[in-house]
Short mmCIF file of C-alpha atoms in Angstrom, two decimals:
data_model
loop_
_atom_site.label_atom_id
_atom_site.label_comp_id
_atom_site.label_asym_id
_atom_site.label_seq_id
_atom_site.Cartn_x
_atom_site.Cartn_y
_atom_site.Cartn_z
CA MET A 117 109.64 186.19 67.82
CA LYS A 118 112.29 184.50 69.84
CA THR A 119 114.60 182.29 67.79
CA ILE A 120 115.73 179.02 69.29
CA LYS A 121 118.64 177.22 67.65
CA SER A 122 119.05 173.66 68.73
CA CYS A 123 121.30 170.87 67.58
CA ILE A 124 119.36 167.63 67.40
CA LEU A 125 121.91 164.82 67.68
CA PHE A 126 120.70 161.32 67.06
CA CYS A 127 123.09 159.17 69.09
CA LEU A 128 123.80 155.52 68.45
CA VAL A 129 122.19 153.92 71.47
CA MET A 130 119.74 151.34 70.12
CA PHE A 131 119.74 148.39 67.73
CA PRO A 132 121.22 149.03 64.26
CA LEU A 133 119.63 149.98 60.97
CA PHE A 134 122.07 149.03 58.21
CA ILE A 135 121.62 150.89 54.94
CA THR A 136 123.58 149.61 51.96
CA ALA A 137 123.47 151.26 48.55
CA CYS A 138 123.85 149.53 45.22
CA GLY A 139 127.16 150.29 43.57
CA GLY A 140 130.78 149.32 43.75
CA GLY A 141 132.71 147.72 46.56
CA GLY A 142 132.60 149.13 50.08
CA ASN A 143 136.33 149.69 50.54
CA GLY A 144 135.92 153.38 51.35
CA SER A 145 137.54 154.66 48.10
CA GLY A 146 135.77 156.84 45.55
CA THR A 147 132.58 158.84 46.07
CA GLY A 148 128.83 158.39 46.21
CA THR A 149 125.85 160.69 46.60
CA LEU A 150 123.52 161.09 49.58
CA SER A 151 120.22 162.93 49.56
CA MET A 152 117.46 163.19 52.15
CA SER A 153 113.69 163.52 51.97
CA VAL A 154 111.28 164.10 54.85
CA THR A 155 107.71 162.86 55.40
CA ASP A 156 105.13 162.17 58.10
CA ALA A 157 102.04 160.04 58.53
CA LYS A 158 98.79 161.74 59.55
CA PRO A 159 99.71 162.77 63.10
CA LEU A 160 97.68 163.01 66.28
CA LEU A 161 98.16 166.61 67.44
CA PRO A 162 96.43 168.85 69.99
CA GLY A 163 93.45 170.94 68.91
CA ASN A 164 92.78 171.93 65.32
CA VAL A 165 96.39 172.08 64.17
CA THR A 166 96.48 172.74 60.42
CA ASN A 167 100.17 173.56 59.97
CA LEU A 168 103.37 172.58 61.72
CA PHE A 169 106.42 174.42 60.45
CA VAL A 170 109.93 173.17 61.17
CA GLU A 171 112.89 175.30 60.10
CA PHE A 172 116.15 173.47 59.38
CA SER A 173 119.34 175.55 59.20
CA GLU A 174 122.07 172.90 58.95
CA ILE A 175 122.48 169.14 58.53
CA TRP A 176 125.78 167.31 59.13
CA VAL A 177 126.83 163.68 58.74
CA HIS A 178 129.74 161.90 60.40
CA LYS A 179 131.91 159.34 58.64
CA SER A 180 133.21 156.45 60.73
CA GLY A 181 136.91 157.01 61.29
CA GLY A 182 136.65 160.48 59.77
CA GLY A 183 135.06 163.81 60.54
CA TRP A 184 131.85 165.76 60.12
CA GLN A 185 130.65 167.10 56.77
CA GLN A 186 127.89 169.62 56.24
CA LEU A 187 125.22 168.77 53.68
CA PRO A 188 123.48 171.32 51.44
CA LEU A 189 119.81 172.07 52.06
CA THR A 190 117.21 172.59 49.37
CA GLU A 191 117.03 176.14 50.74
CA THR A 192 118.97 177.72 53.62
CA PRO A 193 117.30 177.95 56.02
CA TYR A 194 114.58 175.56 54.88
CA THR A 195 111.11 175.72 56.44
CA ILE A 196 108.83 172.74 55.87
CA ASP A 197 105.17 172.43 56.81
CA LEU A 198 105.30 168.76 57.70
CA LEU A 199 101.50 168.44 57.72
CA GLN A 200 101.55 168.87 53.94
CA PHE A 201 103.55 165.67 53.48
CA GLN A 202 101.48 162.76 54.76
CA ASP A 203 100.17 159.39 53.60
CA GLY A 204 103.34 158.48 51.75
CA ASP A 205 104.12 161.93 50.31
CA LYS A 206 107.61 163.32 50.89
CA THR A 207 109.65 166.41 50.06
CA GLU A 208 113.34 166.92 49.40
CA LEU A 209 115.33 168.19 52.35
CA VAL A 210 118.90 167.60 51.10
CA PRO A 211 119.60 167.50 47.34
CA PRO A 212 122.15 164.91 46.14
CA ALA A 213 125.48 165.65 47.84
CA ILE A 214 128.79 164.07 46.82
CA LEU A 215 130.49 162.34 49.75
CA ASP A 216 133.54 160.14 50.11
CA ALA A 217 132.60 156.47 50.08
CA GLY A 218 132.50 154.83 53.48
CA LYS A 219 130.27 154.23 56.49
CA TYR A 220 128.32 157.13 57.99
CA THR A 221 126.87 156.57 61.47
CA GLN A 222 125.65 159.93 62.83
CA VAL A 223 123.46 162.79 61.62
CA ARG A 224 123.09 166.21 63.22
CA PHE A 225 120.13 168.43 62.46
CA PHE A 226 120.12 172.10 63.44
CA VAL A 227 116.52 173.26 63.90
CA THR A 228 115.99 177.00 64.29
CA ASN A 229 112.24 177.16 64.88
CA ALA A 230 109.18 174.98 65.17
CA ILE A 231 105.69 176.49 65.08
CA MET A 232 102.14 175.09 65.33
CA ARG A 233 99.29 176.94 63.63
CA MET A 234 95.57 176.42 64.29
CA SER A 235 92.84 176.68 61.64
CA ASN A 236 95.23 178.17 59.04
CA ASP A 237 95.28 181.37 61.14
CA GLU A 238 98.76 182.83 61.65
CA THR A 239 97.55 184.79 64.68
CA THR A 240 97.31 181.46 66.50
CA ASP A 241 100.98 180.55 65.93
CA GLN A 242 102.51 178.84 68.94
CA ILE A 243 106.25 178.33 69.25
CA ILE A 244 107.29 174.79 70.12
CA GLU A 245 110.23 174.68 72.49
CA ILE A 246 113.24 172.75 71.19
CA PRO A 247 115.37 171.32 74.00
CA SER A 248 118.92 170.32 73.16
CA GLU A 249 118.94 166.97 74.92
CA ASN A 250 116.76 163.93 75.60
CA LEU A 251 116.09 163.55 71.89
CA LYS A 252 115.90 160.21 70.14
CA THR A 253 115.57 158.29 66.93
CA ASP A 254 114.04 154.83 66.74
CA LYS A 255 117.27 153.07 65.68
CA ASN A 256 120.99 153.20 65.22
CA PHE A 257 121.97 153.23 61.59
CA THR A 258 124.95 152.74 59.34
CA ILE A 259 124.85 154.27 55.88
CA ASP A 260 127.24 152.24 53.75
CA LEU A 261 127.97 154.59 50.86
CA THR A 262 129.94 152.75 48.17
CA ASP A 263 131.80 154.13 45.16
CA GLY A 264 129.35 155.30 42.49
CA SER A 265 126.27 154.63 44.63
CA ALA A 266 123.34 156.94 45.42
CA ILE A 267 121.21 156.86 48.57
CA ASP A 268 118.04 158.87 49.20
CA LEU A 269 117.55 158.61 52.95
CA ILE A 270 113.87 159.03 53.82
CA ILE A 271 113.22 160.56 57.23
CA HIS A 272 109.81 159.85 58.74
CA PHE A 273 109.52 162.78 61.17
CA ASP A 274 106.91 161.28 63.48
CA LEU A 275 105.04 164.34 64.76
CA SER A 276 102.61 162.28 66.84
CA MET A 277 105.53 161.14 68.98
CA SER A 278 107.70 164.25 68.61
CA VAL A 279 105.40 167.02 69.90
CA VAL A 280 105.01 166.66 73.67
CA ALA A 281 102.72 168.68 75.94
CA THR A 282 104.52 170.09 78.99
CA GLY A 283 101.41 170.36 81.19
CA THR A 284 101.76 174.14 81.40
CA GLY A 285 100.07 174.99 78.11
CA THR A 286 103.28 174.82 76.10
CA TYR A 287 104.81 172.14 73.89
CA GLN A 288 108.26 170.73 73.32
CA MET A 289 109.69 168.99 70.30
CA LYS A 290 111.59 165.79 71.04
CA PRO A 291 112.01 164.38 67.55
CA VAL A 292 111.40 160.70 66.91
CA LEU A 293 112.62 159.65 63.47
CA HIS A 294 112.23 156.45 61.48
CA LEU A 295 114.81 156.08 58.72
CA PHE A 296 114.52 154.32 55.35
CA GLU A 297 116.75 154.08 52.32
CA ASP A 298 113.83 153.35 50.01
CA PRO A 299 110.06 153.84 50.45
CA LEU A 300 109.62 150.25 49.26
CA GLN A 301 111.40 149.11 52.44
CA ALA A 302 108.68 150.46 54.69
CA ALA A 303 105.77 148.27 55.73
CA ILE A 304 102.17 149.53 55.72
CA ILE A 305 99.14 148.56 57.80
CA SER A 306 95.79 149.34 56.16
CA GLY A 307 92.32 149.07 57.63
CA SER A 308 88.80 150.45 57.67
CA ILE A 309 86.27 151.37 60.33
CA ASP A 310 82.50 151.02 59.96
CA ASN A 311 81.11 154.54 60.15
CA ALA A 312 78.41 153.53 62.65
CA SER A 313 81.17 152.60 65.10
CA PHE A 314 82.49 156.14 65.49
CA GLY A 315 81.60 158.00 68.68
CA LEU A 316 80.28 161.53 69.04
CA SER A 317 83.68 163.02 68.20
CA GLU A 318 83.57 161.23 64.82
CA LYS A 319 87.28 160.57 65.27
CA ALA A 320 89.33 157.54 66.25
CA THR A 321 92.87 157.16 67.53
CA VAL A 322 94.89 154.38 65.94
CA MET A 323 98.01 153.41 67.89
CA VAL A 324 100.78 151.09 66.76
CA LEU A 325 102.80 149.49 69.57
CA ASP A 326 106.09 147.67 69.16
CA SER A 327 106.95 144.26 70.62
CA ASN A 328 107.74 145.92 73.97
CA ASP A 329 104.28 147.55 74.10
CA ILE A 330 105.86 150.96 73.54
CA ILE A 331 103.96 153.29 71.21
CA TYR A 332 105.75 153.36 67.86
CA THR A 333 103.37 155.83 66.23
CA LYS A 334 99.76 156.96 66.39
CA ALA A 335 97.32 158.69 64.08
CA GLU A 336 93.94 160.36 64.25
CA ILE A 337 91.32 159.06 61.81
CA GLU A 338 88.32 161.24 60.97
CA LYS A 339 85.02 159.63 59.99
CA SER A 340 84.52 159.89 56.25
CA THR A 341 81.62 162.03 55.08
CA THR A 342 81.55 160.38 51.64
CA ASP A 343 82.53 156.74 52.10
CA ASP A 344 81.44 153.97 54.44
CA PRO A 345 83.53 152.37 55.84
CA THR A 346 86.30 154.90 56.53
CA ASP A 347 89.62 153.67 55.15
CA PHE A 348 93.01 154.46 56.66
CA SER A 349 96.64 153.42 56.35
CA ILE A 350 99.62 153.63 58.70
CA PHE A 351 102.74 154.28 56.63
CA TRP A 352 106.48 154.14 57.33
CA LEU A 353 106.64 151.09 59.59
CA VAL A 354 110.10 149.62 60.09
CA PRO A 355 109.97 146.04 58.72
CA ASN A 356 111.00 142.80 60.45
CA GLN A 357 109.19 143.72 63.65
CA ILE A 358 106.00 142.58 65.37
CA TYR A 359 103.39 145.27 66.09
CA THR A 360 100.08 145.57 67.91
CA VAL A 361 97.38 147.89 66.55
CA GLN A 362 94.84 149.46 68.92
CA ILE A 363 91.85 151.51 67.78
CA ASP A 364 90.32 153.81 70.39
CA LEU A 365 87.00 155.05 69.03
CA ASN A 366 86.06 156.98 72.16
CA GLN A 367 89.46 158.71 72.25
CA ASP A 368 89.45 158.23 76.02
CA GLY A 369 92.93 156.72 76.11
CA THR A 370 91.75 153.24 77.08
CA ILE A 371 91.22 150.03 75.17
CA ASP A 372 88.09 148.33 76.54
CA CYS A 373 85.77 145.60 75.25
CA ASN A 374 84.14 147.98 72.78
CA GLU A 375 87.52 148.95 71.30
CA TYR A 376 89.66 146.99 68.86
CA GLU A 377 93.08 145.40 69.21
CA GLU A 378 95.03 143.13 66.85
CA LEU A 379 98.49 141.56 67.03
CA ILE A 380 100.25 141.98 63.69
CA PRO A 381 102.67 139.23 62.60
CA MET A 382 106.23 139.94 61.51
CA LEU A 383 106.12 142.35 58.57
CA GLY A 384 108.72 142.09 55.82
CA GLU A 385 110.10 144.88 53.65
CA GLY A 386 107.34 146.46 51.59
CA ASP A 387 104.58 144.35 53.16
CA GLN A 388 101.07 145.81 53.26
CA TYR A 389 99.05 144.16 56.00
CA PRO A 390 95.21 144.22 55.91
CA LEU A 391 93.85 144.82 59.39
CA ASN A 392 91.00 142.50 60.47
CA SER A 393 91.63 140.34 57.37
CA GLY A 394 90.53 143.22 55.16
CA VAL A 395 87.07 143.50 56.75
CA ALA A 396 85.87 146.80 58.22
CA VAL A 397 86.17 147.00 61.99
CA ILE A 398 82.69 147.12 63.54
CA LEU A 399 82.42 147.94 67.22
CA GLY A 400 79.11 147.91 69.07
CA THR A 401 77.86 150.34 71.66
CA ASP A 402 76.43 147.72 74.03
CA ASP A 403 77.62 147.55 77.61
CA CYS A 404 80.57 145.25 78.20
CA ALA A 405 79.64 141.79 79.35
CA PRO A 406 80.73 140.89 82.90
#
């Protein structure tokens, strides 16, 4: 198996995320601890993907006005099946590391391999190419680590947006990350779909768009075989933003008059927003009116 080692550098090119820990003053003296956990929502991936392994070999952080410092991993290298950590679950990536107090503004991840597996069958393993450029995170950030403080940075590794088909039967990983200091910061959108509204595929695509109508994340919802309606939640939404939710029950990539769309008001930290005022979404199968 060919090994690809790629440095994923998340540059500071968009609006800031400011992370401040509880503790002493922020004068840059003393030490604090920084740890990292990784998670994903239920992603929309090609085919019957049951596992998606990402192997991390190194993680570095950069202190403003200082240099780079390597962080310890839970294991080295550390392979995580991200599909096992969904719906709010997370796993430790970096155990608590002692760092000098100060502001940290860059993170570098070294990813050695990324592999998709279909139907829990290792003979179907497909290597995901990892380019070394054109990679992004959803925000700038500043980690303000004060003396005596402790920060657990939660990394939402958004696989729905990170795994990109090349058009030649292969896939590339262009990681899109959403960063949180505390899971209670993240907003959640919850909803339900009337089972009779599902199409023949018995699956629906739920897309969340930001205020610029750019897809923030998306998820695939399977019709429940035990409950009606089918409940779902979209986790790890950055607060203080306006979103639009679109539900595509035909999975044809279009939102027509038999699909559902709702503008979500500004969500605060920790908000849980009930889609359709908490009522199950019911979509008919009648032809669209002229």
